[in-house]
Amino acid sequence: MTFWIISIVLALGAALLLARALMKGRIGSEPPAAYDLKVYRDQLRDVDRDLARGVVSPDEAARLRTEVSRRILAADAALTRETDETRPHRAGPALAAFLLVTLLSGSVFLYLNLGAPGYADLPLSARLEASNAARADLPAQAELMADTPEQMPSDPNISEDFLILMEQLRTAIEKKPDDIQGLTLLVRNEARLGNTRAALRAQNRIIELKGAAATAQDHARLADLLISAAGGIVSAEAETALRNALSKNPEQPEARYYLGYLFLQIDRPDAALRTWDSLLRDSPAEAPWVAPIRAAIGEVAARAGQPRYNPPEAAPALPGPDADTLDVARDMTEAERAEFIEGMVAQLSDRLATEGGTPAEWARLITAHGVLGNREQASAIYDEALGVFAENPDALSVLRAAGARAGVAE
């Protein structure tokens, strides 16, 4: 209500000032020519005083009187014209009333279309308080997954051989529930089949078995599964997984990516923008989270009050295999393809060891060994790369992100 009172008073004040000018027909209390007449009459009296004091001669006084009198006649004629021209117009009251109504109704119309009528004031303290309340009241994972089936229907695009192997893997895990390597395979493949409940149980089991040795990557993978199973919503359990990952490695990229979504969920676009901007600067162009961040960060920046924000430039993606190489790999068996990939990784490793390379190439090699499960080699190459680029902070950021993806940057 205070806003409306202030707005109406200001609109009325402006309208009344303009209406007064329309009603009066001129600006000021009298026309300019009236002021000139007063000055010229004073000059005539000055001429008489100067003549009496002997300052001017009678002839000079007569000449001055003539000149001043001529100016008086001209000013009197101008006064008559100004009085006629600035006389209030008959339409003045109507124009004043129209102006008053237009200003008041226009102000109301603009506010109703551009403002937020009916909403209370939202100072920063209230918004932060509401954000903290939303964070404290994140939905539970069980609630978000209430309609998720235990097992998804079979995908016709999945081969029968793969499904048979999956049944064998499940049986093997039932017999050896503490097999971390087998559980890791189970997580990956159950998630591929869409069986998120099974994938979550296996990932939780991995973290339980590892205990304090569970890596940031382990917790980030759990958060990824939880958020994917909840349709992109960050639950209380997912936030805990994200915090666990970041406590072990503040540079863990997947956790930082999902942390941005958490900030958006609790209405903190400013924090989401800072998180994603920093992640973009630390990530190679081919990182899987770069494209979705770039697609959304413009809107996030606008919500954060930075409509002119420009995301940082991404490093150019490294060239991959050519079309002929991909055709050859497509016709290989699984064993031949794995051997072929390991050969390409070995070639890159040899080249970097003998000729050196860019931070992005070292990061690709670290990530490749992590994907292949060569943790010891990934760790050794990661340590070597940190030594090579010890004086380059930007390169170290790229390498740490790759080390986090490979699970060796703890």
Coordinates of C-alpha atoms in Angstrom, one line a residue:
M1 CA 0.0 0.0 0.0
T2 CA 2.9 2.4 0.7
F3 CA 4.1 1.9 -2.9
W4 CA 0.7 2.9 -4.2
I5 CA 0.4 6.0 -2.0
I6 CA 3.9 7.2 -3.0
S7 CA 3.2 6.5 -6.7
I8 CA -0.2 8.3 -6.7
V9 CA 1.2 11.4 -4.8
L10 CA 4.1 11.7 -7.3
A11 CA 1.8 11.3 -10.3
L12 CA -0.6 13.9 -8.9
G13 CA 2.2 16.3 -8.2
A14 CA 3.6 16.1 -11.7
A15 CA 0.1 16.3 -13.3
L16 CA -0.8 19.4 -11.2
L17 CA 2.3 21.3 -12.1
L18 CA 1.7 20.7 -15.8
A19 CA -2.0 21.5 -15.4
R20 CA -1.2 24.8 -13.6
A21 CA 1.0 25.8 -16.6
L22 CA -1.8 25.0 -19.0
M23 CA -4.4 26.9 -17.0
K24 CA -2.2 29.9 -16.5
G25 CA -1.1 30.2 -20.1
R26 CA 2.5 31.3 -19.2
I27 CA 5.4 30.5 -17.1
G28 CA 6.2 33.0 -14.2
S29 CA 4.0 35.6 -12.5
E30 CA 4.2 38.2 -15.4
P31 CA 5.4 38.4 -19.0
P32 CA 9.1 39.3 -19.7
A33 CA 8.1 42.6 -21.3
A34 CA 6.6 43.8 -18.0
Y35 CA 10.0 43.4 -16.4
D36 CA 11.6 45.4 -19.3
L37 CA 9.1 48.3 -18.7
K38 CA 10.2 48.5 -15.1
V39 CA 13.8 48.7 -16.0
Y40 CA 13.3 51.4 -18.7
R41 CA 11.2 53.6 -16.3
D42 CA 14.0 53.3 -13.7
Q43 CA 16.4 54.4 -16.4
L44 CA 14.3 57.6 -17.1
R45 CA 14.5 58.5 -13.4
D46 CA 18.2 57.9 -13.5
V47 CA 18.6 60.4 -16.4
D48 CA 16.8 63.1 -14.4
R49 CA 19.0 62.5 -11.3
D50 CA 22.2 62.6 -13.5
L51 CA 21.0 65.9 -15.0
A52 CA 20.4 67.4 -11.6
R53 CA 23.8 66.3 -10.4
G54 CA 25.5 67.7 -13.6
V55 CA 26.8 64.3 -14.7
V56 CA 25.2 64.7 -18.2
S57 CA 24.5 67.8 -20.2
P58 CA 20.9 68.9 -21.1
D59 CA 21.4 67.8 -24.7
E60 CA 22.8 64.4 -23.7
A61 CA 19.9 64.1 -21.2
A62 CA 17.3 64.9 -24.0
R63 CA 18.9 62.3 -26.2
L64 CA 18.9 59.6 -23.5
R65 CA 15.2 60.4 -22.7
T66 CA 14.3 60.0 -26.4
E67 CA 16.1 56.6 -26.6
V68 CA 14.7 55.3 -23.4
S69 CA 11.2 56.4 -24.3
R70 CA 11.5 54.6 -27.7
R71 CA 12.4 51.4 -25.8
I72 CA 9.4 51.9 -23.5
L73 CA 7.1 52.1 -26.4
A74 CA 8.6 49.0 -27.9
A75 CA 8.3 47.1 -24.6
D76 CA 4.7 48.2 -24.1
A77 CA 3.8 46.9 -27.6
A78 CA 5.6 43.6 -26.8
L79 CA 3.7 43.4 -23.5
T80 CA 0.4 43.7 -25.3
R81 CA 1.4 40.9 -27.7
E82 CA 2.6 38.6 -24.9
T83 CA -0.5 39.2 -22.9
D84 CA -2.7 38.2 -25.9
E85 CA -0.5 35.2 -26.8
T86 CA -0.1 33.8 -23.3
R87 CA -3.8 34.3 -22.3
P88 CA -5.1 30.9 -20.9
H89 CA -6.6 29.0 -23.8
R90 CA -10.2 27.9 -23.5
A91 CA -9.1 24.3 -23.9
G92 CA -6.7 24.6 -20.9
P93 CA -8.9 23.1 -18.3
A94 CA -9.9 20.2 -20.6
L95 CA -6.2 19.6 -21.4
A96 CA -5.3 19.7 -17.8
A97 CA -8.0 17.2 -16.8
F98 CA -6.9 14.9 -19.7
L99 CA -3.3 15.1 -18.6
L100 CA -4.2 14.3 -15.0
V101 CA -6.3 11.2 -16.0
T102 CA -3.6 10.0 -18.5
L103 CA -0.8 10.2 -16.0
L104 CA -2.7 8.4 -13.3
S105 CA -4.3 5.7 -15.4
G106 CA -1.0 5.2 -17.4
S107 CA 1.0 4.7 -14.3
V108 CA -1.5 2.1 -13.1
F109 CA -1.6 0.4 -16.5
L110 CA 2.2 0.1 -16.7
Y111 CA 2.5 -1.3 -13.2
L112 CA -0.2 -3.9 -13.8
N113 CA 1.6 -5.0 -16.9
L114 CA 5.2 -4.7 -15.9
G115 CA 5.0 -4.9 -12.1
A116 CA 4.0 -7.5 -9.7
P117 CA 0.7 -6.4 -8.1
G118 CA -0.3 -8.4 -5.1
Y119 CA 3.2 -9.5 -4.2
A120 CA 4.9 -8.4 -1.0
D121 CA 8.3 -6.7 -0.9
L122 CA 11.2 -9.2 -1.5
P123 CA 14.3 -7.7 0.1
L124 CA 17.6 -9.6 -0.2
S125 CA 17.3 -10.9 3.4
A126 CA 13.9 -12.3 2.7
R127 CA 15.0 -14.0 -0.5
L128 CA 18.1 -15.5 1.3
E129 CA 15.9 -16.7 4.1
A130 CA 13.5 -18.4 1.6
S131 CA 16.4 -20.0 -0.2
N132 CA 17.8 -21.4 3.1
A133 CA 14.3 -22.7 3.9
A134 CA 14.0 -24.4 0.5
R135 CA 17.4 -26.0 1.0
A136 CA 16.5 -27.3 4.5
D137 CA 13.3 -28.8 3.0
L138 CA 14.6 -30.6 0.0
P139 CA 12.4 -33.6 -1.0
A140 CA 13.3 -37.1 0.0
Q141 CA 14.6 -39.5 -2.6
A142 CA 12.0 -42.1 -1.8
E143 CA 9.3 -39.6 -2.5
L144 CA 10.7 -38.7 -5.8
M145 CA 11.2 -42.3 -6.8
A146 CA 7.8 -43.5 -5.6
D147 CA 6.7 -44.4 -9.1
T148 CA 10.0 -45.8 -10.3
P149 CA 9.7 -49.5 -11.2
E150 CA 12.1 -52.0 -9.7
Q151 CA 13.2 -53.0 -13.2
M152 CA 12.5 -51.3 -16.5
P153 CA 11.0 -53.3 -19.5
S154 CA 13.5 -54.8 -21.8
D155 CA 14.8 -52.5 -24.5
P156 CA 14.4 -54.2 -27.9
N157 CA 17.6 -52.5 -29.0
I158 CA 19.6 -54.3 -26.4
S159 CA 21.0 -57.6 -27.6
E160 CA 20.0 -60.9 -26.0
D161 CA 23.7 -61.7 -25.4
F162 CA 24.1 -58.6 -23.3
L163 CA 21.0 -59.4 -21.3
I164 CA 22.3 -62.9 -20.7
L165 CA 25.7 -61.4 -19.5
M166 CA 23.8 -59.1 -17.2
E167 CA 22.0 -62.0 -15.6
Q168 CA 25.3 -63.8 -15.1
L169 CA 26.8 -60.6 -13.5
R170 CA 23.8 -60.3 -11.1
T171 CA 24.2 -63.9 -10.1
A172 CA 28.0 -63.4 -9.5
I173 CA 27.4 -60.3 -7.3
E174 CA 24.8 -62.3 -5.3
K175 CA 27.5 -64.8 -4.6
K176 CA 30.3 -62.3 -4.0
P177 CA 28.5 -59.1 -2.7
D178 CA 31.8 -57.6 -1.7
D179 CA 33.4 -57.6 -5.1
I180 CA 34.0 -53.9 -5.8
Q181 CA 35.0 -54.4 -9.4
G182 CA 32.0 -56.5 -10.1
L183 CA 29.7 -53.9 -8.4
T184 CA 31.3 -51.2 -10.5
L185 CA 30.4 -53.0 -13.6
L186 CA 26.9 -53.7 -12.3
V187 CA 26.3 -50.0 -11.6
R188 CA 27.3 -49.0 -15.1
N189 CA 25.2 -51.6 -16.8
E190 CA 22.1 -51.4 -14.6
A191 CA 22.1 -47.6 -15.2
R192 CA 22.5 -48.3 -19.0
L193 CA 19.4 -50.5 -18.8
G194 CA 17.5 -47.9 -16.8
N195 CA 17.3 -50.0 -13.7
T196 CA 18.1 -47.1 -11.4
R197 CA 17.1 -48.8 -8.2
A198 CA 19.5 -51.6 -8.8
A199 CA 22.3 -49.2 -9.8
L200 CA 21.7 -47.1 -6.7
R201 CA 21.9 -50.2 -4.4
A202 CA 25.2 -51.3 -6.1
Q203 CA 26.7 -47.8 -5.8
N204 CA 25.7 -47.5 -2.2
R205 CA 27.3 -50.9 -1.6
I206 CA 30.6 -49.7 -3.2
I207 CA 30.7 -46.7 -0.9
E208 CA 29.9 -48.8 2.1
L209 CA 32.6 -51.3 1.3
K210 CA 35.2 -48.5 0.7
G211 CA 34.3 -46.6 3.8
A212 CA 36.6 -43.6 4.3
A213 CA 38.5 -44.6 1.2
A214 CA 35.5 -43.9 -1.0
T215 CA 36.6 -41.3 -3.6
A216 CA 35.0 -38.1 -4.7
Q217 CA 34.2 -39.9 -8.0
D218 CA 32.3 -42.5 -6.0
H219 CA 30.1 -40.0 -4.3
A220 CA 29.6 -37.9 -7.5
R221 CA 28.5 -41.1 -9.3
L222 CA 26.0 -41.7 -6.5
A223 CA 24.7 -38.1 -6.8
D224 CA 24.4 -38.5 -10.6
L225 CA 22.3 -41.7 -10.2
L226 CA 20.1 -40.1 -7.5
I227 CA 19.4 -37.0 -9.5
S228 CA 18.8 -38.9 -12.8
A229 CA 16.4 -41.2 -11.0
A230 CA 14.5 -38.2 -9.6
G231 CA 14.0 -36.7 -13.0
G232 CA 16.6 -33.9 -12.5
I233 CA 15.5 -32.9 -9.0
V234 CA 18.2 -32.7 -6.3
S235 CA 16.9 -34.6 -3.2
A236 CA 18.3 -34.3 0.3
E237 CA 20.2 -37.6 -0.3
A238 CA 21.7 -36.2 -3.5
E239 CA 22.8 -33.0 -1.8
T240 CA 24.6 -35.1 0.8
A241 CA 26.3 -37.1 -1.9
L242 CA 27.4 -33.9 -3.6
R243 CA 28.8 -32.5 -0.4
N244 CA 30.7 -35.7 0.3
A245 CA 32.2 -35.6 -3.2
L246 CA 33.3 -31.9 -2.9
S247 CA 34.6 -32.4 0.7
K248 CA 37.0 -35.0 -0.7
N249 CA 37.8 -33.0 -3.9
P250 CA 36.5 -29.4 -4.3
E251 CA 37.4 -29.6 -8.0
Q252 CA 35.3 -32.7 -8.7
P253 CA 33.5 -31.6 -12.0
E254 CA 30.4 -33.7 -12.0
A255 CA 29.6 -32.6 -8.4
R256 CA 30.1 -29.0 -9.3
Y257 CA 27.9 -29.4 -12.3
Y258 CA 25.0 -30.8 -10.2
L259 CA 25.7 -28.2 -7.5
G260 CA 24.7 -25.6 -10.0
Y261 CA 21.3 -27.3 -10.4
L262 CA 20.9 -27.4 -6.7
F263 CA 21.4 -23.6 -6.5
L264 CA 18.9 -23.1 -9.2
Q265 CA 16.4 -25.3 -7.4
I266 CA 16.7 -23.2 -4.2
D267 CA 16.4 -19.9 -6.2
R268 CA 20.1 -18.9 -6.0
P269 CA 20.9 -18.2 -9.7
D270 CA 23.8 -16.0 -8.5
A271 CA 25.6 -19.0 -6.9
A272 CA 24.7 -21.2 -9.8
L273 CA 26.3 -18.7 -12.2
R274 CA 29.5 -18.5 -10.2
T275 CA 29.7 -22.3 -9.9
W276 CA 29.2 -23.0 -13.6
D277 CA 31.4 -20.1 -14.8
S278 CA 34.2 -21.6 -12.7
L279 CA 33.6 -25.1 -14.0
L280 CA 33.6 -23.9 -17.6
R281 CA 37.0 -22.2 -17.1
D282 CA 38.4 -25.5 -15.7
S283 CA 36.9 -27.9 -18.3
P284 CA 38.1 -29.0 -21.7
A285 CA 35.7 -28.3 -24.5
E286 CA 34.8 -32.0 -25.0
A287 CA 33.7 -32.5 -21.3
P288 CA 30.1 -33.8 -21.3
W289 CA 28.8 -31.1 -19.0
V290 CA 30.1 -28.2 -21.1
A291 CA 27.4 -28.2 -23.7
P292 CA 24.4 -28.3 -21.3
I293 CA 25.9 -25.6 -19.2
R294 CA 26.5 -23.4 -22.2
A295 CA 22.9 -24.0 -23.3
A296 CA 21.5 -22.8 -19.9
I297 CA 24.0 -20.3 -18.5
G298 CA 22.6 -17.3 -20.4
E299 CA 19.2 -17.6 -18.8
V300 CA 20.9 -18.3 -15.4
A301 CA 23.0 -15.1 -15.8
A302 CA 19.8 -13.0 -16.7
R303 CA 18.1 -14.4 -13.5
A304 CA 21.2 -13.5 -11.5
G305 CA 21.1 -9.9 -12.7
Q306 CA 23.8 -10.1 -15.4
P307 CA 22.0 -10.1 -18.7
R308 CA 25.2 -9.1 -20.6
Y309 CA 27.2 -12.0 -19.2
N310 CA 29.4 -13.8 -21.8
P311 CA 30.6 -17.3 -20.9
P312 CA 34.3 -18.0 -21.1
E313 CA 35.7 -19.3 -24.3
A314 CA 36.2 -23.0 -24.4
A315 CA 39.4 -24.6 -25.4
P316 CA 39.2 -26.2 -28.9
A317 CA 38.3 -29.8 -28.8
L318 CA 41.1 -32.2 -29.6
P319 CA 40.8 -34.0 -32.9
G320 CA 39.4 -37.5 -32.6
P321 CA 39.8 -40.6 -34.9
D322 CA 39.0 -40.0 -38.6
A323 CA 36.1 -41.6 -40.4
D324 CA 38.2 -44.5 -41.8
T325 CA 39.5 -45.3 -38.3
L326 CA 35.9 -45.4 -36.9
D327 CA 34.8 -47.6 -39.7
V328 CA 37.5 -50.1 -39.0
A329 CA 36.7 -50.1 -35.3
R330 CA 33.1 -50.6 -35.9
D331 CA 33.8 -53.9 -37.6
M332 CA 36.0 -55.2 -34.8
T333 CA 35.0 -57.7 -32.0
E334 CA 34.8 -56.4 -28.5
A335 CA 38.3 -57.8 -27.7
E336 CA 39.8 -56.4 -30.9
R337 CA 38.2 -53.0 -30.2
A338 CA 39.5 -52.9 -26.6
E339 CA 43.0 -53.7 -27.9
F340 CA 42.7 -51.1 -30.6
I341 CA 41.7 -48.4 -28.1
E342 CA 44.5 -49.3 -25.8
G343 CA 46.9 -49.1 -28.7
M344 CA 45.7 -45.5 -29.5
V345 CA 46.1 -44.6 -25.8
A346 CA 49.6 -46.1 -25.8
Q347 CA 50.5 -44.0 -28.9
L348 CA 49.3 -40.8 -27.3
S349 CA 51.2 -41.8 -24.1
D350 CA 54.5 -42.4 -26.0
R351 CA 54.1 -39.1 -28.0
L352 CA 53.6 -37.1 -24.8
A353 CA 56.5 -38.8 -23.1
T354 CA 58.9 -38.0 -26.0
E355 CA 57.6 -34.8 -27.6
G356 CA 55.4 -33.3 -24.9
G357 CA 52.0 -31.9 -25.5
T358 CA 49.3 -29.4 -24.4
P359 CA 47.5 -29.6 -21.0
A360 CA 44.4 -30.7 -22.9
E361 CA 46.2 -33.7 -24.4
W362 CA 47.6 -34.7 -21.0
A363 CA 44.1 -34.4 -19.6
R364 CA 42.7 -36.6 -22.4
L365 CA 45.3 -39.3 -21.6
I366 CA 44.6 -39.2 -17.9
T367 CA 40.8 -39.5 -18.6
A368 CA 41.3 -42.4 -21.1
H369 CA 43.3 -44.4 -18.6
G370 CA 40.6 -43.8 -16.0
V371 CA 37.9 -45.0 -18.4
L372 CA 39.9 -48.1 -19.2
G373 CA 40.3 -48.8 -15.5
N374 CA 44.1 -48.3 -15.5
R375 CA 44.1 -46.4 -12.3
E376 CA 47.8 -46.8 -11.5
Q377 CA 48.8 -45.5 -14.9
A378 CA 46.3 -42.7 -14.7
S379 CA 47.7 -41.7 -11.3
A380 CA 51.3 -41.9 -12.5
I381 CA 50.6 -39.8 -15.6
Y382 CA 48.6 -37.3 -13.5
D383 CA 51.5 -36.8 -11.1
E384 CA 53.9 -36.4 -14.1
A385 CA 51.6 -33.8 -15.7
L386 CA 51.4 -31.8 -12.5
G387 CA 55.2 -31.6 -12.5
V388 CA 55.4 -30.6 -16.1
F389 CA 52.9 -27.8 -15.7
A390 CA 53.7 -26.8 -12.2
E391 CA 54.1 -23.1 -13.1
N392 CA 50.9 -22.9 -15.2
P393 CA 47.8 -22.4 -13.0
D394 CA 45.4 -22.6 -16.0
A395 CA 46.9 -25.9 -17.1
L396 CA 46.8 -27.3 -13.5
S397 CA 43.1 -26.5 -13.4
V398 CA 42.5 -28.6 -16.6
L399 CA 44.7 -31.4 -15.3
R400 CA 42.9 -31.5 -11.9
A401 CA 39.6 -31.7 -13.6
A402 CA 40.8 -34.7 -15.6
G403 CA 42.3 -36.3 -12.5
A404 CA 39.0 -36.0 -10.8
R405 CA 37.2 -37.7 -13.7
A406 CA 39.7 -40.5 -13.5
G407 CA 39.4 -40.8 -9.7
V408 CA 43.1 -40.0 -9.1
A409 CA 43.0 -36.3 -8.0
E410 CA 42.1 -37.0 -4.3

